[in-house]
PDB file of C-alpha atoms in Angstrom:
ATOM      1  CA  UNK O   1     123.563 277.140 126.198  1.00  0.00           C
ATOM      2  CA  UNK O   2     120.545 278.891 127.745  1.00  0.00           C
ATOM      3  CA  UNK O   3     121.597 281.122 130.839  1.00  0.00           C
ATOM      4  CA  UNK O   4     120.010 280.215 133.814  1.00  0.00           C
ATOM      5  CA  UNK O   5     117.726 277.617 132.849  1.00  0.00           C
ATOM      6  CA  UNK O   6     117.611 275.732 136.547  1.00  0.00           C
ATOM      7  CA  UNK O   7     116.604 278.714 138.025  1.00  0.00           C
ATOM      8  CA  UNK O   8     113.898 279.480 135.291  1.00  0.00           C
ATOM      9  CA  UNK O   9     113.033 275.537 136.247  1.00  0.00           C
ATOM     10  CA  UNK O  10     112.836 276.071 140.124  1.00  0.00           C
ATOM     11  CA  UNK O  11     110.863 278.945 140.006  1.00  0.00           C
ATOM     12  CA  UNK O  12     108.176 277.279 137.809  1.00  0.00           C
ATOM     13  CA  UNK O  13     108.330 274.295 139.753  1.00  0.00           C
ATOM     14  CA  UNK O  14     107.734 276.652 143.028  1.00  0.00           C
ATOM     15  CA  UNK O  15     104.620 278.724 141.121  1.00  0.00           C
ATOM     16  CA  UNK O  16     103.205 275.033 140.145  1.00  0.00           C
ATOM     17  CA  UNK O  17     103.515 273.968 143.833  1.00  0.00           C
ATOM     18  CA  UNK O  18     101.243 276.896 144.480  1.00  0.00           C
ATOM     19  CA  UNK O  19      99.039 276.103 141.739  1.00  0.00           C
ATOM     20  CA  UNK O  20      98.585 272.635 142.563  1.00  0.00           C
ATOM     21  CA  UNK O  21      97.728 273.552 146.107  1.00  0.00           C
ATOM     22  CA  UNK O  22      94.790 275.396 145.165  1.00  0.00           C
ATOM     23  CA  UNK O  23      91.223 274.124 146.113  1.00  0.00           C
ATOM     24  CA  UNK O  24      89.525 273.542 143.229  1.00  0.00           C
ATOM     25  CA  UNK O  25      92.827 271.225 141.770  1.00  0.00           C
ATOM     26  CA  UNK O  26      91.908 268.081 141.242  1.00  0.00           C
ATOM     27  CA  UNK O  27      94.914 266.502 140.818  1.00  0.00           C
ATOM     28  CA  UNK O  28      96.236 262.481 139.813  1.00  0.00           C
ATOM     29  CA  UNK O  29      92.603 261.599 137.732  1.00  0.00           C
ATOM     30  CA  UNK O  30      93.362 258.693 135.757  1.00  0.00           C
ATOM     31  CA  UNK O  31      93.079 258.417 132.018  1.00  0.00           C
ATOM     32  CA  UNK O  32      94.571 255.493 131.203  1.00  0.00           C
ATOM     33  CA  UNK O  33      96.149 252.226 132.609  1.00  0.00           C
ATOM     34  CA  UNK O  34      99.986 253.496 133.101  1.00  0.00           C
ATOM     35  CA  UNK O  35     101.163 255.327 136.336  1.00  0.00           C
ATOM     36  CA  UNK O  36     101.783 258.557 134.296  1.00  0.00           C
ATOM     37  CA  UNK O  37      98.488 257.776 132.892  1.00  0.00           C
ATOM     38  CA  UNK O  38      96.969 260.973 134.949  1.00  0.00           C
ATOM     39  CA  UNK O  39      95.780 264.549 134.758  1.00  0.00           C
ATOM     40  CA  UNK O  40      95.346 267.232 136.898  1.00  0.00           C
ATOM     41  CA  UNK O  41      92.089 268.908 136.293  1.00  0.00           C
ATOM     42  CA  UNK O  42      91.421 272.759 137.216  1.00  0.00           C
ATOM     43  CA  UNK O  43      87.862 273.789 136.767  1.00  0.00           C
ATOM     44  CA  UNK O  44      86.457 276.998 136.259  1.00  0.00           C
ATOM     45  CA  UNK O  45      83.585 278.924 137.346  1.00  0.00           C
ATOM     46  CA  UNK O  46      82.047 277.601 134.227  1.00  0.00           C
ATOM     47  CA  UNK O  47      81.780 274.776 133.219  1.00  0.00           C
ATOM     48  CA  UNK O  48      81.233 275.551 129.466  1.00  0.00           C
ATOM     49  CA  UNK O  49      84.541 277.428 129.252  1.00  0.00           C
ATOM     50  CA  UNK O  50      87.306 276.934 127.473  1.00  0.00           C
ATOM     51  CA  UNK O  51      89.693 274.494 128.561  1.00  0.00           C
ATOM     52  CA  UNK O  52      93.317 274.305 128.200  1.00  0.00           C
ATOM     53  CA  UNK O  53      95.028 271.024 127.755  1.00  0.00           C
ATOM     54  CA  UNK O  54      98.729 271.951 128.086  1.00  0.00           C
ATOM     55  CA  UNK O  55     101.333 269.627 126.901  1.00  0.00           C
ATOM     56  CA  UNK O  56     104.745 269.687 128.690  1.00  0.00           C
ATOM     57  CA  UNK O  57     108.100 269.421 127.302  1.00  0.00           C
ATOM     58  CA  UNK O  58     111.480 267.874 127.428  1.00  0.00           C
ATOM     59  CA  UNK O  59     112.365 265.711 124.148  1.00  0.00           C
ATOM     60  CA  UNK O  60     109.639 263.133 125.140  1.00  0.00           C
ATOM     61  CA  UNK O  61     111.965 261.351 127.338  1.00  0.00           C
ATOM     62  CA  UNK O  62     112.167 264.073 130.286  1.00  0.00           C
ATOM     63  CA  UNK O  63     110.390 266.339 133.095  1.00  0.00           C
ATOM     64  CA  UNK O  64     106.851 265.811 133.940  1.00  0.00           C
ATOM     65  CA  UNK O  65     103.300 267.884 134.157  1.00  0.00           C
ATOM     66  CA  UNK O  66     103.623 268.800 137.919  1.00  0.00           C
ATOM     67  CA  UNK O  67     106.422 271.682 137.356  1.00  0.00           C
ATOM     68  CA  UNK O  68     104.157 272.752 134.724  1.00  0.00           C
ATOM     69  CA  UNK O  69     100.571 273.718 136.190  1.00  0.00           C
ATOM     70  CA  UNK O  70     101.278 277.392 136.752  1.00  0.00           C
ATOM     71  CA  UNK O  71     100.723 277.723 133.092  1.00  0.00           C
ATOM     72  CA  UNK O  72      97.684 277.706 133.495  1.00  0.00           C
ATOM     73  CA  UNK O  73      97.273 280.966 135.084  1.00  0.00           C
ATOM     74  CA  UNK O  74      97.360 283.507 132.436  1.00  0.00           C
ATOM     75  CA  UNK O  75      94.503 281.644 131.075  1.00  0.00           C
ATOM     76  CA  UNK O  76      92.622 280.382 134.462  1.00  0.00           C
ATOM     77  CA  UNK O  77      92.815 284.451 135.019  1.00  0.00           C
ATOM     78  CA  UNK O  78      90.513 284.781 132.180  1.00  0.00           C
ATOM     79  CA  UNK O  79      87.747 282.742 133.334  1.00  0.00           C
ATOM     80  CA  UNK O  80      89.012 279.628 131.425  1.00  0.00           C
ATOM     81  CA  UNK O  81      89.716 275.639 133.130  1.00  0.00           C
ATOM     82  CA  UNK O  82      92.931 274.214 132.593  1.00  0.00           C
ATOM     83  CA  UNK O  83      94.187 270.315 132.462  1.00  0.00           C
ATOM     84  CA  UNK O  84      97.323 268.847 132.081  1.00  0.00           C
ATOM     85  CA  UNK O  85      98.274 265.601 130.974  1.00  0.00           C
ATOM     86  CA  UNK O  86     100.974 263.264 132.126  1.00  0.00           C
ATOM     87  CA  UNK O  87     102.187 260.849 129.714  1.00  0.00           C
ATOM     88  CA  UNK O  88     104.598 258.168 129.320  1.00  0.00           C
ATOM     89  CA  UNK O  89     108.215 258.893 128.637  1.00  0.00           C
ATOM     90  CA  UNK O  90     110.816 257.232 126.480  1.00  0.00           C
ATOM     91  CA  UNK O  91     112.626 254.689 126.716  1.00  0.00           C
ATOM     92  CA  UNK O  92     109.534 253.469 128.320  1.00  0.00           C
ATOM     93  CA  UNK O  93     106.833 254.244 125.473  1.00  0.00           C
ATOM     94  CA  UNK O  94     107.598 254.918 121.691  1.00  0.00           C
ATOM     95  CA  UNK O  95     106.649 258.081 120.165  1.00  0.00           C
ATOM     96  CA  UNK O  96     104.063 256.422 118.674  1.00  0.00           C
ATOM     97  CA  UNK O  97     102.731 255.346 122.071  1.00  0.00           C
ATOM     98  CA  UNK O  98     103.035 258.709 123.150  1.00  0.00           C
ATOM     99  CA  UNK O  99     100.838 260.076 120.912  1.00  0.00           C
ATOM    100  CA  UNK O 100      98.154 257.843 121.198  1.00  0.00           C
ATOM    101  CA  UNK O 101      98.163 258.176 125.350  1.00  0.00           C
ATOM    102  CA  UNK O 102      97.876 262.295 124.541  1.00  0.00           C
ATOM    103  CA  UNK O 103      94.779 261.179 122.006  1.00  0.00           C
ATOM    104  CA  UNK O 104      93.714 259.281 125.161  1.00  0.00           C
ATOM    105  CA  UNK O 105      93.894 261.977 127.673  1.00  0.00           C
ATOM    106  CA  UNK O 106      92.238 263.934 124.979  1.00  0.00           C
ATOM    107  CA  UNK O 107      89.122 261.336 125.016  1.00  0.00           C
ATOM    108  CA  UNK O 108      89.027 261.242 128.062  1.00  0.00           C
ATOM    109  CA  UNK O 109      88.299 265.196 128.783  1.00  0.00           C
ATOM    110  CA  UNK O 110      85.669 264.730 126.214  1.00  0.00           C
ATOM    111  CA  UNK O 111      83.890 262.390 127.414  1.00  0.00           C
ATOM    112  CA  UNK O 112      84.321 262.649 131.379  1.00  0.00           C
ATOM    113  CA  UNK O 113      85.898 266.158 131.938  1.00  0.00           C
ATOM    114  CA  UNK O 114      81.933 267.392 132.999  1.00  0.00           C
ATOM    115  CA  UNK O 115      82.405 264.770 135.669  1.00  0.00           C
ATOM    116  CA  UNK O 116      84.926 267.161 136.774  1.00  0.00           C
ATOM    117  CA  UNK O 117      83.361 270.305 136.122  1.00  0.00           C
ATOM    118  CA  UNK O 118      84.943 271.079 132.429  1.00  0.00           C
ATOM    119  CA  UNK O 119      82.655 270.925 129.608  1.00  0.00           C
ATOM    120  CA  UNK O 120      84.031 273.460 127.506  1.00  0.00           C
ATOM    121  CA  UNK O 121      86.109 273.255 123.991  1.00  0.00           C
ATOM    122  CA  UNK O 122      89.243 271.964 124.434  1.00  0.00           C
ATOM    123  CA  UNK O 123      92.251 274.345 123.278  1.00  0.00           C
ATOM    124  CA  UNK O 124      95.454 272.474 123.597  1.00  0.00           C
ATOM    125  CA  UNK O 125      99.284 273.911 123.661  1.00  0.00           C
ATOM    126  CA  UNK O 126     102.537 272.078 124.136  1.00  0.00           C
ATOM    127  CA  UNK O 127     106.118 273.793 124.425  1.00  0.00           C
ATOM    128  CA  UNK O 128     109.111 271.893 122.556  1.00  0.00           C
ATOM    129  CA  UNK O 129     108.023 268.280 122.472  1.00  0.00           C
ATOM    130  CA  UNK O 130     104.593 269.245 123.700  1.00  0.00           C
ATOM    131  CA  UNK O 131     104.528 271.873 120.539  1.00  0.00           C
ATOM    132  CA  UNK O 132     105.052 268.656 118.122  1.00  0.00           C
ATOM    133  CA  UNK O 133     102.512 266.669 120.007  1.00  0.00           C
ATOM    134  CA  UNK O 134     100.183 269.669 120.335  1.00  0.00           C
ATOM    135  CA  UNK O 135     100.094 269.795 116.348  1.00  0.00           C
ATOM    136  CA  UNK O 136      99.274 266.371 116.012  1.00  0.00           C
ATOM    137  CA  UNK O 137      96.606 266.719 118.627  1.00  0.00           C
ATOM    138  CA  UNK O 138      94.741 268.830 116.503  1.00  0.00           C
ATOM    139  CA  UNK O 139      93.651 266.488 114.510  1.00  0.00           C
ATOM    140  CA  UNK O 140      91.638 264.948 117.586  1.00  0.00           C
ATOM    141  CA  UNK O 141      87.535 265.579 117.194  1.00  0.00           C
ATOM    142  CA  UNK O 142      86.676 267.215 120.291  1.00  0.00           C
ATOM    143  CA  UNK O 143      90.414 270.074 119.964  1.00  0.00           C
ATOM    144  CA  UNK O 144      89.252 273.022 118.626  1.00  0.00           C
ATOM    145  CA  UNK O 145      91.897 274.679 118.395  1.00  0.00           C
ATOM    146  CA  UNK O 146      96.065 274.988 119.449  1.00  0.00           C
ATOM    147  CA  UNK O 147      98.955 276.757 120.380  1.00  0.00           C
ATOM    148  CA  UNK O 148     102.672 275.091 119.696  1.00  0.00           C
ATOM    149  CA  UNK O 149     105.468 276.957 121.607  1.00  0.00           C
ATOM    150  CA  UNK O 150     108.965 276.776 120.546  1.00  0.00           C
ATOM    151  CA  UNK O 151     107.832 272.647 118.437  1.00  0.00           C
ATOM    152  CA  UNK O 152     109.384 270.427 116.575  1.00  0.00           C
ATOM    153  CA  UNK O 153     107.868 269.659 113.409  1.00  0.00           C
ATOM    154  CA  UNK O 154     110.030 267.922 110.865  1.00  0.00           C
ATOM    155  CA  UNK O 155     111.779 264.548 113.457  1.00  0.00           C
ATOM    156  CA  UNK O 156     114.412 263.146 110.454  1.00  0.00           C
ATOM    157  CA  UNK O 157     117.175 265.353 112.015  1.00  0.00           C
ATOM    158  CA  UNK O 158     116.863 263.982 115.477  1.00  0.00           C
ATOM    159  CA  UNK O 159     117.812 260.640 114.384  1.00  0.00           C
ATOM    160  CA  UNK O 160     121.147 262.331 113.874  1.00  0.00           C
ATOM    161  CA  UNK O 161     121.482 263.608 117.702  1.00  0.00           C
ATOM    162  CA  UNK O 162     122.088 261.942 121.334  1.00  0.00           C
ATOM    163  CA  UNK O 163     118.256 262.406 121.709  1.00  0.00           C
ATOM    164  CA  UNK O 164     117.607 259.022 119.466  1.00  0.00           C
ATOM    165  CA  UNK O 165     119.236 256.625 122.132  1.00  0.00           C
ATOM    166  CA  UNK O 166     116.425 256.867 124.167  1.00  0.00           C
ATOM    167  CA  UNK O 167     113.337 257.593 121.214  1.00  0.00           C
ATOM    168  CA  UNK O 168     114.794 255.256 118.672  1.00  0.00           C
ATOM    169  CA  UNK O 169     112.823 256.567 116.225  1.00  0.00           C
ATOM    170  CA  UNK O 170     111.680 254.105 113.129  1.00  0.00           C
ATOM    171  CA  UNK O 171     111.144 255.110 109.483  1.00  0.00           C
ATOM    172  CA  UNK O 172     107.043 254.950 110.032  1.00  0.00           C
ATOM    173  CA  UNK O 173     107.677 257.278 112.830  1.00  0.00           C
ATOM    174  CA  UNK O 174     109.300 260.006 111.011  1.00  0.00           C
ATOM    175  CA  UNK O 175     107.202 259.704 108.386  1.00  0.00           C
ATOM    176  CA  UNK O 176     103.752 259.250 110.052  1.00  0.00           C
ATOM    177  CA  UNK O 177     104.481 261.340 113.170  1.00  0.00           C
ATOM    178  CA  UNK O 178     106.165 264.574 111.329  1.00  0.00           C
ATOM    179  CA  UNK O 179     103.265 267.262 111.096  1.00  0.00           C
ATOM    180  CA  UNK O 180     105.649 268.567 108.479  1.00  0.00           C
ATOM    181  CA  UNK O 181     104.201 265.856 107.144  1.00  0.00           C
ATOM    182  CA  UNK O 182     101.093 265.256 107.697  1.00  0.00           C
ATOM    183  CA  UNK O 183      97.597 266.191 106.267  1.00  0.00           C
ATOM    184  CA  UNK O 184      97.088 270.130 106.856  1.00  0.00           C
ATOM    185  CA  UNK O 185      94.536 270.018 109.699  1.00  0.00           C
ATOM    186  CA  UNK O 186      92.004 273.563 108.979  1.00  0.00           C
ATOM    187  CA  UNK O 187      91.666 273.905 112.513  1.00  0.00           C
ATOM    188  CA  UNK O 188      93.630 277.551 114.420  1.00  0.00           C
ATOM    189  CA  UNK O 189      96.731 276.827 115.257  1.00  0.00           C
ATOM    190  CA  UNK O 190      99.502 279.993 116.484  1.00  0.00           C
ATOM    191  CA  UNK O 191     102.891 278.848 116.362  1.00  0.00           C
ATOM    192  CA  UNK O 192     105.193 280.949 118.282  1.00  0.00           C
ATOM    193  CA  UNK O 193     108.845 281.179 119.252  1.00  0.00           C
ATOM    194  CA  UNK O 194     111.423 283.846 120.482  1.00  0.00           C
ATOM    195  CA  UNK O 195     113.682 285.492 118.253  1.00  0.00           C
ATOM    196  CA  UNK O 196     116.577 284.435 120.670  1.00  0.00           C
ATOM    197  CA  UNK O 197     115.446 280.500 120.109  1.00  0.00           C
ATOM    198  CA  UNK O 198     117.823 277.796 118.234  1.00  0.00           C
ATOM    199  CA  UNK O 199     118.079 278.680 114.747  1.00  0.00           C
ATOM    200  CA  UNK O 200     116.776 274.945 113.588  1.00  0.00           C
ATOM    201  CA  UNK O 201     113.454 275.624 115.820  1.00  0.00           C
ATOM    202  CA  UNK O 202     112.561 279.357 114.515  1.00  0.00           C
ATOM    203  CA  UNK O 203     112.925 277.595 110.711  1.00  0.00           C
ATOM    204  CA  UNK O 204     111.078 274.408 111.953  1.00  0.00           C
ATOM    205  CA  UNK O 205     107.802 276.923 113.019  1.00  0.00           C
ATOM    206  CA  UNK O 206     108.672 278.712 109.940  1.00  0.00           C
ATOM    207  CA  UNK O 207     108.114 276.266 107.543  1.00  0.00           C
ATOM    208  CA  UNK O 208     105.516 274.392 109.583  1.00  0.00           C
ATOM    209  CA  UNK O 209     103.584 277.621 109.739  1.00  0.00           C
ATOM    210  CA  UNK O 210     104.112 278.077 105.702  1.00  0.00           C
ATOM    211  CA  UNK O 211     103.187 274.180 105.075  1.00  0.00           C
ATOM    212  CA  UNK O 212      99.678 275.750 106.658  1.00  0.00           C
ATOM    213  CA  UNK O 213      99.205 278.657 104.815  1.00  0.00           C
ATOM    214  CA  UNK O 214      99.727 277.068 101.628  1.00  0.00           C
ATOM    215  CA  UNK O 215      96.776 274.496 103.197  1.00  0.00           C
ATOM    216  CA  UNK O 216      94.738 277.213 103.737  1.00  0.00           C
ATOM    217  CA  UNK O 217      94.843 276.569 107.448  1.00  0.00           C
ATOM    218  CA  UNK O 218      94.598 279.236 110.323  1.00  0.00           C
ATOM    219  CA  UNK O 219      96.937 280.564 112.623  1.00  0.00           C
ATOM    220  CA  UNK O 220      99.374 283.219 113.411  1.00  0.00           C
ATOM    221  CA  UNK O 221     102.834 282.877 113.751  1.00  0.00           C
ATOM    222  CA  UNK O 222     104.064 284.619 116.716  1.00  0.00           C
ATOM    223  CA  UNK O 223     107.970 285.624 116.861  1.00  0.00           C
ATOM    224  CA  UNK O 224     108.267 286.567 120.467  1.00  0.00           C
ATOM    225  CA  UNK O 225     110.718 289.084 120.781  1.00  0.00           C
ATOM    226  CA  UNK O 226     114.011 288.869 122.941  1.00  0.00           C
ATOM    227  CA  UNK O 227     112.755 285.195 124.664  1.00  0.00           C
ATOM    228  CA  UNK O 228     114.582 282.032 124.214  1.00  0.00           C
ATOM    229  CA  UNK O 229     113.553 278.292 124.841  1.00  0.00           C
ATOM    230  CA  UNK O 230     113.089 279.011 128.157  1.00  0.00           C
ATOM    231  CA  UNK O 231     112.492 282.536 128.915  1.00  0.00           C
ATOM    232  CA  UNK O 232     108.950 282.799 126.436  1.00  0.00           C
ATOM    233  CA  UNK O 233     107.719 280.343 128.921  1.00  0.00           C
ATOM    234  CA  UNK O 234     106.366 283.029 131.586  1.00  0.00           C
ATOM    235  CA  UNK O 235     104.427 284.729 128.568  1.00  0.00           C
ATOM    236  CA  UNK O 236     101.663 282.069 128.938  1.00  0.00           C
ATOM    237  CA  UNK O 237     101.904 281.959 132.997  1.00  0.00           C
ATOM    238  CA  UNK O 238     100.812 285.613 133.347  1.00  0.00           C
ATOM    239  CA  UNK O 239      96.816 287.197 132.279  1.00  0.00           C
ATOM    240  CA  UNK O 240      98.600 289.613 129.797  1.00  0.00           C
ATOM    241  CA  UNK O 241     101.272 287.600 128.543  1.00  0.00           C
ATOM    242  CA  UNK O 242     101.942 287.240 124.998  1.00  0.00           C
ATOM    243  CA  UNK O 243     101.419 283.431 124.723  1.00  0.00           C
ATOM    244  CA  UNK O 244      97.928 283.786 127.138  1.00  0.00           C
ATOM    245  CA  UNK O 245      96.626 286.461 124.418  1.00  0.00           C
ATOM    246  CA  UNK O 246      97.446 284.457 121.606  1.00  0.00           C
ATOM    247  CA  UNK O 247      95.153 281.256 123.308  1.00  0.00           C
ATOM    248  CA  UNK O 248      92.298 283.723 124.261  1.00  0.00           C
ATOM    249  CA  UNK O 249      92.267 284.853 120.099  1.00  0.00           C
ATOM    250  CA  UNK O 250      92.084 281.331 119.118  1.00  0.00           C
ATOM    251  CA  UNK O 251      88.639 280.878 119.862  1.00  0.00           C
ATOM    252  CA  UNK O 252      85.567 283.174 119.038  1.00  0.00           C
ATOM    253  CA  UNK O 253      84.638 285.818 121.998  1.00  0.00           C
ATOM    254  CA  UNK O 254      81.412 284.159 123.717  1.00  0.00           C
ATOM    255  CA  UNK O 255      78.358 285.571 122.380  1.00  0.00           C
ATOM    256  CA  UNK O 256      75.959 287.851 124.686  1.00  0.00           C
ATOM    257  CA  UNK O 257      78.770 289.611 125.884  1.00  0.00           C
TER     258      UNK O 257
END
């Protein structure tokens, strides 16, 4: 077991609190018809920057996007907006529904986010479950590019664990909803991970990240030394971190600069 993780939880819930409370937050917008149907919007200065969509975590079936929002920060720091999505969670909503509410909050940004003051391309990262739906995000028309943290790319073996009573995943699932899986999408995508992370999740971004080179799609992947499932979480909160300098390389530097 990871050392320390509520305390790695309560102070990210605290820095979110902080985040959330900031003026420009704009915070509950509804994207959909369900109560977790929301996201919190934070504009930039710009409304043509980039925008990160961050994805939260916790097996699909757990947490939620408020103890989340200081993630944001490394990138916000850079000049960049930053949204997060709420979605559904299991039992409630399949995995399949899951996906397609994420593909909805995606929509969404497209087509209102300059309502809210976000215009920009739309860079999206997820850590754990967000990682998995992150990678199938990418296949959305208005991402242009991602970041999965720590993901889950193959689902067969978690049919096998405690974490099925509540997903119940079906044979479709697994098959449709695996980007192991799935068609190679030639869009950037970094996959990162500590070196102190689960053995099964370093090979699952492994091979995920060699199913895309043989595809001839972009991306790093980014081993981040001495973090764990928990601890590499900070490297995307902070303007130097590892994680925020991987999303700032995803995209091309803005011309005129």
């Amino acid at each position: 077991a990871v050392a320390d993780v509520a305390a790695l939880h309560a102070a990210r819930a605290a820095a979110s609190d902080i985040t959330r409370a900031r003026p420009e937050a704009r915070l509950d917008v509804p994207y959909g018809a369900g109560p977790r149907n929301v996201i919190d919007l934070f504009p930039a200065a710009d409304r043509a920057a980039p925008c990160l969509v961050f994805l939260h975590g916790g097996y699909w079936q757990m947490n939620s996007k408020e103890s989340f929002a200081c993630l944001g920060d490394g990138a916000r720091a850079h000049g960049w907006a930053a949204a997060l999505p709420g979605y559904t969670l299991a039992p409630a909503a399949t995995l399949t529904q899951i996906v397609q509410e994420v593909g909805q909050a995606l929509s969404f940004l497209a087509e209102h986010g300059g309502e809210h003051g976000i215009a920009g391309p739309l860079v999206v990262a997820g850590w754990s479950a967000g990682g998995h739906l992150a990678a199938l995000a990418l296949e959305h028309p208005n991402v242009a590019a991602g970041l999965a943290i720590s993901g889950l790319f193959e689902l067969a073996p978690l049919r096998e664990t405690y974490l099925n009573e509540r997903l119940r995943l079906t044979d479709e699932e697994i098959a449709t909803l695996s980007p192991l899986r799935r068609p190679v999408v030639p869009k950037p995508l970094a996959i990162t991970y500590g070196t102190r992370e689960l053995p099964a999740l370093i090979q699952n971004s492994r091979a995920f990240h060699g199913y895309r080179v043989q595809g001839r799609a972009p991306g790093a992947l980014m081993p981040i030394e001495g973090r764990n499932h928990f601890t590499i979480l900070p490297e995307l909160q902070t303007p130097q971190g590892a994680l925020t300098q991987a999303l700032l390389s995803l995209l091309p530097p803005p011309t005129g600069r």
